[in-house]
mmCIF file with all atom_site columns, C-alpha atoms in Angstrom:
data_model
loop_
_atom_site.group_PDB
_atom_site.id
_atom_site.type_symbol
_atom_site.label_atom_id
_atom_site.label_alt_id
_atom_site.label_comp_id
_atom_site.label_asym_id
_atom_site.label_entity_id
_atom_site.label_seq_id
_atom_site.pdbx_PDB_ins_code
_atom_site.Cartn_x
_atom_site.Cartn_y
_atom_site.Cartn_z
_atom_site.occupancy
_atom_site.B_iso_or_equiv
_atom_site.pdbx_formal_charge
_atom_site.auth_seq_id
_atom_site.auth_comp_id
_atom_site.auth_asym_id
_atom_site.auth_atom_id
_atom_site.pdbx_PDB_model_num
ATOM 1   C CA . UNK A 1 1   ? 34.601 7.344   -9.981  1.00 73.00 ? 1   UNK A CA 1
ATOM 2   C CA . UNK A 1 2   ? 31.851 5.825   -7.839  1.00 72.00 ? 2   UNK A CA 1
ATOM 3   C CA . UNK A 1 3   ? 29.214 6.934   -10.495 1.00 75.00 ? 3   UNK A CA 1
ATOM 4   C CA . UNK A 1 4   ? 31.152 4.732   -12.953 1.00 80.00 ? 4   UNK A CA 1
ATOM 5   C CA . UNK A 1 5   ? 31.633 1.655   -10.834 1.00 76.00 ? 5   UNK A CA 1
ATOM 6   C CA . UNK A 1 6   ? 28.145 1.421   -10.268 1.00 73.00 ? 6   UNK A CA 1
ATOM 7   C CA . UNK A 1 7   ? 26.506 2.207   -13.998 1.00 76.00 ? 7   UNK A CA 1
ATOM 8   C CA . UNK A 1 8   ? 28.776 -1.472  -14.885 1.00 83.00 ? 8   UNK A CA 1
ATOM 9   C CA . UNK A 1 9   ? 27.896 -2.965  -12.038 1.00 80.00 ? 9   UNK A CA 1
ATOM 10  C CA . UNK A 1 10  ? 24.207 -2.367  -12.901 1.00 81.00 ? 10  UNK A CA 1
ATOM 11  C CA . UNK A 1 11  ? 25.021 -3.255  -16.786 1.00 80.00 ? 11  UNK A CA 1
ATOM 12  C CA . UNK A 1 12  ? 26.482 -6.338  -15.795 1.00 79.00 ? 12  UNK A CA 1
ATOM 13  C CA . UNK A 1 13  ? 23.417 -7.504  -13.624 1.00 79.00 ? 13  UNK A CA 1
ATOM 14  C CA . UNK A 1 14  ? 21.139 -6.258  -16.054 1.00 78.00 ? 14  UNK A CA 1
ATOM 15  C CA . UNK A 1 15  ? 22.916 -8.639  -18.596 1.00 74.00 ? 15  UNK A CA 1
ATOM 16  C CA . UNK A 1 16  ? 23.450 -11.651 -16.247 1.00 74.00 ? 16  UNK A CA 1
ATOM 17  C CA . UNK A 1 17  ? 19.838 -11.612 -15.548 1.00 74.00 ? 17  UNK A CA 1
ATOM 18  C CA . UNK A 1 18  ? 18.807 -11.236 -18.686 1.00 72.00 ? 18  UNK A CA 1
ATOM 19  C CA . UNK A 1 19  ? 21.270 -14.069 -20.298 1.00 67.00 ? 19  UNK A CA 1
ATOM 20  C CA . UNK A 1 20  ? 19.719 -16.311 -17.267 1.00 66.00 ? 20  UNK A CA 1
ATOM 21  C CA . UNK A 1 21  ? 15.819 -15.629 -18.246 1.00 63.00 ? 21  UNK A CA 1
ATOM 22  C CA . UNK A 1 22  ? 16.849 -16.585 -22.036 1.00 57.00 ? 22  UNK A CA 1
ATOM 23  C CA . UNK A 1 23  ? 18.513 -19.970 -21.446 1.00 49.00 ? 23  UNK A CA 1
ATOM 24  C CA . UNK A 1 24  ? 15.179 -20.524 -19.113 1.00 46.00 ? 24  UNK A CA 1
ATOM 25  C CA . UNK A 1 25  ? 12.863 -20.113 -21.708 1.00 44.00 ? 25  UNK A CA 1
ATOM 26  C CA . UNK A 1 26  ? 14.750 -22.131 -24.112 1.00 44.00 ? 26  UNK A CA 1
ATOM 27  C CA . UNK A 1 27  ? 15.138 -24.930 -22.085 1.00 44.00 ? 27  UNK A CA 1
ATOM 28  C CA . UNK A 1 28  ? 11.200 -24.560 -21.097 1.00 44.00 ? 28  UNK A CA 1
ATOM 29  C CA . UNK A 1 29  ? 10.585 -24.638 -25.089 1.00 44.00 ? 29  UNK A CA 1
ATOM 30  C CA . UNK A 1 30  ? 12.447 -27.700 -25.780 1.00 43.00 ? 30  UNK A CA 1
ATOM 31  C CA . UNK A 1 31  ? 10.567 -29.390 -23.043 1.00 44.00 ? 31  UNK A CA 1
ATOM 32  C CA . UNK A 1 32  ? 6.976  -27.862 -24.020 1.00 43.00 ? 32  UNK A CA 1
ATOM 33  C CA . UNK A 1 33  ? 7.284  -28.258 -27.731 1.00 42.00 ? 33  UNK A CA 1
ATOM 34  C CA . UNK A 1 34  ? 4.151  -30.228 -29.369 1.00 42.00 ? 34  UNK A CA 1
ATOM 35  C CA . UNK A 1 35  ? 3.914  -32.629 -32.072 1.00 42.00 ? 35  UNK A CA 1
ATOM 36  C CA . UNK A 1 36  ? 2.196  -30.079 -34.131 1.00 42.00 ? 36  UNK A CA 1
ATOM 37  C CA . UNK A 1 37  ? 4.437  -27.331 -35.422 1.00 42.00 ? 37  UNK A CA 1
ATOM 38  C CA . UNK A 1 38  ? 1.391  -25.316 -36.323 1.00 43.00 ? 38  UNK A CA 1
ATOM 39  C CA . UNK A 1 39  ? 0.321  -24.280 -32.908 1.00 42.00 ? 39  UNK A CA 1
ATOM 40  C CA . UNK A 1 40  ? 0.809  -20.585 -32.193 1.00 44.00 ? 40  UNK A CA 1
ATOM 41  C CA . UNK A 1 41  ? 1.103  -19.611 -28.535 1.00 44.00 ? 41  UNK A CA 1
ATOM 42  C CA . UNK A 1 42  ? -0.725 -16.169 -27.353 1.00 44.00 ? 42  UNK A CA 1
ATOM 43  C CA . UNK A 1 43  ? 2.577  -15.464 -25.416 1.00 46.00 ? 43  UNK A CA 1
ATOM 44  C CA . UNK A 1 44  ? 5.470  -14.161 -26.869 1.00 47.00 ? 44  UNK A CA 1
ATOM 45  C CA . UNK A 1 45  ? 8.006  -16.820 -27.170 1.00 50.00 ? 45  UNK A CA 1
ATOM 46  C CA . UNK A 1 46  ? 11.270 -13.982 -26.921 1.00 53.00 ? 46  UNK A CA 1
ATOM 47  C CA . UNK A 1 47  ? 10.280 -12.577 -23.733 1.00 53.00 ? 47  UNK A CA 1
ATOM 48  C CA . UNK A 1 48  ? 12.681 -13.171 -21.074 1.00 56.00 ? 48  UNK A CA 1
ATOM 49  C CA . UNK A 1 49  ? 9.851  -11.973 -18.405 1.00 55.00 ? 49  UNK A CA 1
ATOM 50  C CA . UNK A 1 50  ? 7.404  -14.990 -19.673 1.00 57.00 ? 50  UNK A CA 1
ATOM 51  C CA . UNK A 1 51  ? 9.009  -17.076 -17.166 1.00 59.00 ? 51  UNK A CA 1
ATOM 52  C CA . UNK A 1 52  ? 9.342  -14.975 -14.517 1.00 59.00 ? 52  UNK A CA 1
ATOM 53  C CA . UNK A 1 53  ? 5.574  -14.400 -14.687 1.00 59.00 ? 53  UNK A CA 1
ATOM 54  C CA . UNK A 1 54  ? 4.864  -18.079 -13.655 1.00 61.00 ? 54  UNK A CA 1
ATOM 55  C CA . UNK A 1 55  ? 7.232  -17.741 -10.951 1.00 61.00 ? 55  UNK A CA 1
ATOM 56  C CA . UNK A 1 56  ? 5.404  -14.906 -9.371  1.00 57.00 ? 56  UNK A CA 1
ATOM 57  C CA . UNK A 1 57  ? 2.081  -16.203 -9.969  1.00 59.00 ? 57  UNK A CA 1
ATOM 58  C CA . UNK A 1 58  ? 2.871  -19.465 -7.830  1.00 62.00 ? 58  UNK A CA 1
ATOM 59  C CA . UNK A 1 59  ? 4.215  -16.991 -4.789  1.00 61.00 ? 59  UNK A CA 1
ATOM 60  C CA . UNK A 1 60  ? 1.383  -14.832 -3.246  1.00 57.00 ? 60  UNK A CA 1
ATOM 61  C CA . UNK A 1 61  ? 2.162  -12.398 -1.020  1.00 59.00 ? 61  UNK A CA 1
ATOM 62  C CA . UNK A 1 62  ? 1.815  -12.450 2.287   1.00 60.00 ? 62  UNK A CA 1
ATOM 63  C CA . UNK A 1 63  ? -1.463 -10.862 4.425   1.00 61.00 ? 63  UNK A CA 1
ATOM 64  C CA . UNK A 1 64  ? 0.672  -7.746  6.225   1.00 73.00 ? 64  UNK A CA 1
ATOM 65  C CA . UNK A 1 65  ? 0.203  -7.765  9.738   1.00 76.00 ? 65  UNK A CA 1
ATOM 66  C CA . UNK A 1 66  ? -1.997 -4.254  11.091  1.00 83.00 ? 66  UNK A CA 1
ATOM 67  C CA . UNK A 1 67  ? -2.209 -3.157  14.277  1.00 85.00 ? 67  UNK A CA 1
ATOM 68  C CA . UNK A 1 68  ? -6.316 -3.363  13.979  1.00 82.00 ? 68  UNK A CA 1
ATOM 69  C CA . UNK A 1 69  ? -5.628 -6.949  14.266  1.00 85.00 ? 69  UNK A CA 1
ATOM 70  C CA . UNK A 1 70  ? -2.849 -7.417  15.911  1.00 84.00 ? 70  UNK A CA 1
ATOM 71  C CA . UNK A 1 71  ? -2.290 -4.902  18.544  1.00 82.00 ? 71  UNK A CA 1
ATOM 72  C CA . UNK A 1 72  ? 0.783  -5.927  20.081  1.00 87.00 ? 72  UNK A CA 1
ATOM 73  C CA . UNK A 1 73  ? 3.201  -5.408  17.336  1.00 88.00 ? 73  UNK A CA 1
ATOM 74  C CA . UNK A 1 74  ? 2.869  -1.674  18.076  1.00 88.00 ? 74  UNK A CA 1
ATOM 75  C CA . UNK A 1 75  ? 4.740  -2.625  21.460  1.00 86.00 ? 75  UNK A CA 1
ATOM 76  C CA . UNK A 1 76  ? 7.442  -3.628  19.588  1.00 86.00 ? 76  UNK A CA 1
ATOM 77  C CA . UNK A 1 77  ? 11.079 -1.610  19.649  1.00 85.00 ? 77  UNK A CA 1
ATOM 78  C CA . UNK A 1 78  ? 10.949 -1.208  15.889  1.00 85.00 ? 78  UNK A CA 1
ATOM 79  C CA . UNK A 1 79  ? 7.483  0.563   16.219  1.00 85.00 ? 79  UNK A CA 1
ATOM 80  C CA . UNK A 1 80  ? 6.617  3.647   15.535  1.00 86.00 ? 80  UNK A CA 1
ATOM 81  C CA . UNK A 1 81  ? 4.326  4.122   18.673  1.00 88.00 ? 81  UNK A CA 1
ATOM 82  C CA . UNK A 1 82  ? 2.474  1.831   21.355  1.00 91.00 ? 82  UNK A CA 1
ATOM 83  C CA . UNK A 1 83  ? -1.017 3.262   20.011  1.00 90.00 ? 83  UNK A CA 1
ATOM 84  C CA . UNK A 1 84  ? -2.931 2.328   16.846  1.00 91.00 ? 84  UNK A CA 1
ATOM 85  C CA . UNK A 1 85  ? -4.606 4.548   14.813  1.00 90.00 ? 85  UNK A CA 1
ATOM 86  C CA . UNK A 1 86  ? -5.926 3.478   11.611  1.00 88.00 ? 86  UNK A CA 1
ATOM 87  C CA . UNK A 1 87  ? -4.292 0.609   10.820  1.00 88.00 ? 87  UNK A CA 1
ATOM 88  C CA . UNK A 1 88  ? -0.809 2.312   11.961  1.00 90.00 ? 88  UNK A CA 1
ATOM 89  C CA . UNK A 1 89  ? 1.028  2.367   14.866  1.00 91.00 ? 89  UNK A CA 1
ATOM 90  C CA . UNK A 1 90  ? 1.590  5.880   16.272  1.00 92.00 ? 90  UNK A CA 1
ATOM 91  C CA . UNK A 1 91  ? 2.719  7.624   19.540  1.00 92.00 ? 91  UNK A CA 1
ATOM 92  C CA . UNK A 1 92  ? -0.330 9.955   20.420  1.00 92.00 ? 92  UNK A CA 1
ATOM 93  C CA . UNK A 1 93  ? 2.054  11.753  22.750  1.00 92.00 ? 93  UNK A CA 1
ATOM 94  C CA . UNK A 1 94  ? 3.976  13.203  19.686  1.00 91.00 ? 94  UNK A CA 1
ATOM 95  C CA . UNK A 1 95  ? 2.225  12.814  16.681  1.00 92.00 ? 95  UNK A CA 1
ATOM 96  C CA . UNK A 1 96  ? 0.993  15.817  15.000  1.00 92.00 ? 96  UNK A CA 1
ATOM 97  C CA . UNK A 1 97  ? -2.025 13.929  12.920  1.00 93.00 ? 97  UNK A CA 1
ATOM 98  C CA . UNK A 1 98  ? -3.092 12.197  16.177  1.00 93.00 ? 98  UNK A CA 1
ATOM 99  C CA . UNK A 1 99  ? -2.453 14.394  19.139  1.00 94.00 ? 99  UNK A CA 1
ATOM 100 C CA . UNK A 1 100 ? -3.834 12.903  22.377  1.00 92.00 ? 100 UNK A CA 1
ATOM 101 C CA . UNK A 1 101 ? -6.250 10.552  20.275  1.00 92.00 ? 101 UNK A CA 1
ATOM 102 C CA . UNK A 1 102 ? -6.799 8.831   16.685  1.00 92.00 ? 102 UNK A CA 1
ATOM 103 C CA . UNK A 1 103 ? -7.753 11.496  14.425  1.00 92.00 ? 103 UNK A CA 1
ATOM 104 C CA . UNK A 1 104 ? -6.896 14.678  16.334  1.00 93.00 ? 104 UNK A CA 1
ATOM 105 C CA . UNK A 1 105 ? -4.730 16.693  14.464  1.00 94.00 ? 105 UNK A CA 1
ATOM 106 C CA . UNK A 1 106 ? -2.662 19.737  15.243  1.00 93.00 ? 106 UNK A CA 1
ATOM 107 C CA . UNK A 1 107 ? -3.648 23.076  13.077  1.00 93.00 ? 107 UNK A CA 1
ATOM 108 C CA . UNK A 1 108 ? -0.713 24.765  11.901  1.00 92.00 ? 108 UNK A CA 1
ATOM 109 C CA . UNK A 1 109 ? 1.565  26.265  13.839  1.00 89.00 ? 109 UNK A CA 1
ATOM 110 C CA . UNK A 1 110 ? 1.107  24.174  16.632  1.00 93.00 ? 110 UNK A CA 1
ATOM 111 C CA . UNK A 1 111 ? 3.261  21.069  17.780  1.00 93.00 ? 111 UNK A CA 1
ATOM 112 C CA . UNK A 1 112 ? 2.038  17.619  19.893  1.00 95.00 ? 112 UNK A CA 1
ATOM 113 C CA . UNK A 1 113 ? 3.722  17.846  23.066  1.00 93.00 ? 113 UNK A CA 1
ATOM 114 C CA . UNK A 1 114 ? 2.638  15.260  25.994  1.00 92.00 ? 114 UNK A CA 1
ATOM 115 C CA . UNK A 1 115 ? -0.917 14.718  23.913  1.00 92.00 ? 115 UNK A CA 1
ATOM 116 C CA . UNK A 1 116 ? -2.171 18.747  23.422  1.00 94.00 ? 116 UNK A CA 1
ATOM 117 C CA . UNK A 1 117 ? -1.399 20.933  20.485  1.00 95.00 ? 117 UNK A CA 1
ATOM 118 C CA . UNK A 1 118 ? 0.780  23.680  21.796  1.00 94.00 ? 118 UNK A CA 1
ATOM 119 C CA . UNK A 1 119 ? 2.131  26.759  20.059  1.00 93.00 ? 119 UNK A CA 1
ATOM 120 C CA . UNK A 1 120 ? 5.939  26.217  20.831  1.00 91.00 ? 120 UNK A CA 1
ATOM 121 C CA . UNK A 1 121 ? 6.710  29.619  19.425  1.00 92.00 ? 121 UNK A CA 1
ATOM 122 C CA . UNK A 1 122 ? 4.772  31.409  22.768  1.00 90.00 ? 122 UNK A CA 1
ATOM 123 C CA . UNK A 1 123 ? 4.271  28.363  25.125  1.00 90.00 ? 123 UNK A CA 1
ATOM 124 C CA . UNK A 1 124 ? 6.231  29.512  28.463  1.00 88.00 ? 124 UNK A CA 1
ATOM 125 C CA . UNK A 1 125 ? 6.635  25.545  29.130  1.00 90.00 ? 125 UNK A CA 1
ATOM 126 C CA . UNK A 1 126 ? 7.420  24.219  25.544  1.00 91.00 ? 126 UNK A CA 1
ATOM 127 C CA . UNK A 1 127 ? 9.354  27.385  24.168  1.00 92.00 ? 127 UNK A CA 1
ATOM 128 C CA . UNK A 1 128 ? 10.635 25.970  20.690  1.00 92.00 ? 128 UNK A CA 1
ATOM 129 C CA . UNK A 1 129 ? 10.483 22.345  21.382  1.00 92.00 ? 129 UNK A CA 1
ATOM 130 C CA . UNK A 1 130 ? 8.690  19.991  23.670  1.00 92.00 ? 130 UNK A CA 1
ATOM 131 C CA . UNK A 1 131 ? 9.520  20.207  27.248  1.00 92.00 ? 131 UNK A CA 1
ATOM 132 C CA . UNK A 1 132 ? 11.733 23.362  26.691  1.00 91.00 ? 132 UNK A CA 1
ATOM 133 C CA . UNK A 1 133 ? 10.729 25.423  30.046  1.00 92.00 ? 133 UNK A CA 1
ATOM 134 C CA . UNK A 1 134 ? 11.717 29.149  30.070  1.00 91.00 ? 134 UNK A CA 1
ATOM 135 C CA . UNK A 1 135 ? 13.150 30.391  33.687  1.00 90.00 ? 135 UNK A CA 1
ATOM 136 C CA . UNK A 1 136 ? 10.878 31.484  36.176  1.00 88.00 ? 136 UNK A CA 1
ATOM 137 C CA . UNK A 1 137 ? 10.383 35.086  35.070  1.00 86.00 ? 137 UNK A CA 1
ATOM 138 C CA . UNK A 1 138 ? 11.048 34.936  31.271  1.00 87.00 ? 138 UNK A CA 1
ATOM 139 C CA . UNK A 1 139 ? 8.981  34.600  28.564  1.00 88.00 ? 139 UNK A CA 1
ATOM 140 C CA . UNK A 1 140 ? 8.903  32.672  25.226  1.00 90.00 ? 140 UNK A CA 1
ATOM 141 C CA . UNK A 1 141 ? 8.880  34.437  22.123  1.00 89.00 ? 141 UNK A CA 1
ATOM 142 C CA . UNK A 1 142 ? 9.430  32.987  18.476  1.00 89.00 ? 142 UNK A CA 1
ATOM 143 C CA . UNK A 1 143 ? 10.326 29.782  20.142  1.00 89.00 ? 143 UNK A CA 1
ATOM 144 C CA . UNK A 1 144 ? 13.120 31.320  22.184  1.00 92.00 ? 144 UNK A CA 1
ATOM 145 C CA . UNK A 1 145 ? 12.831 32.672  26.063  1.00 90.00 ? 145 UNK A CA 1
ATOM 146 C CA . UNK A 1 146 ? 13.873 36.098  26.807  1.00 85.00 ? 146 UNK A CA 1
ATOM 147 C CA . UNK A 1 147 ? 13.911 37.068  23.109  1.00 74.00 ? 147 UNK A CA 1
ATOM 148 C CA . UNK A 1 148 ? 14.039 40.637  22.619  1.00 64.00 ? 148 UNK A CA 1
#
């Protein structure tokens, strides 16, 4: 039921967009006609996208803010971390690709916990996940405390 609704909405939007571009093109053609009827334009006159390419050419994309030029953006709430590595905001205390410092990758089977790569399957202080400490006298096996 919902799929049918979304399909109908998508078709309606496509039709409206096509009609809007078609009316824009006919208005442009009447305004830009020359006295010579023998001239042939290199652009396709029936293409609805022709007018849109002119509009898009006017607006150039803004330069994206990267942390190498503006390091304060990494301190934002919605940032993925407070540290800047290769033009990306990361948290070097948790990121497996930048553990402890930029570019230091954790090997297969290890996880970045507190800026160190540890084996969470067998580490007594990080058993199964970071900061999951097994009780005194117990051991970590396969990510679980006292698994036997």
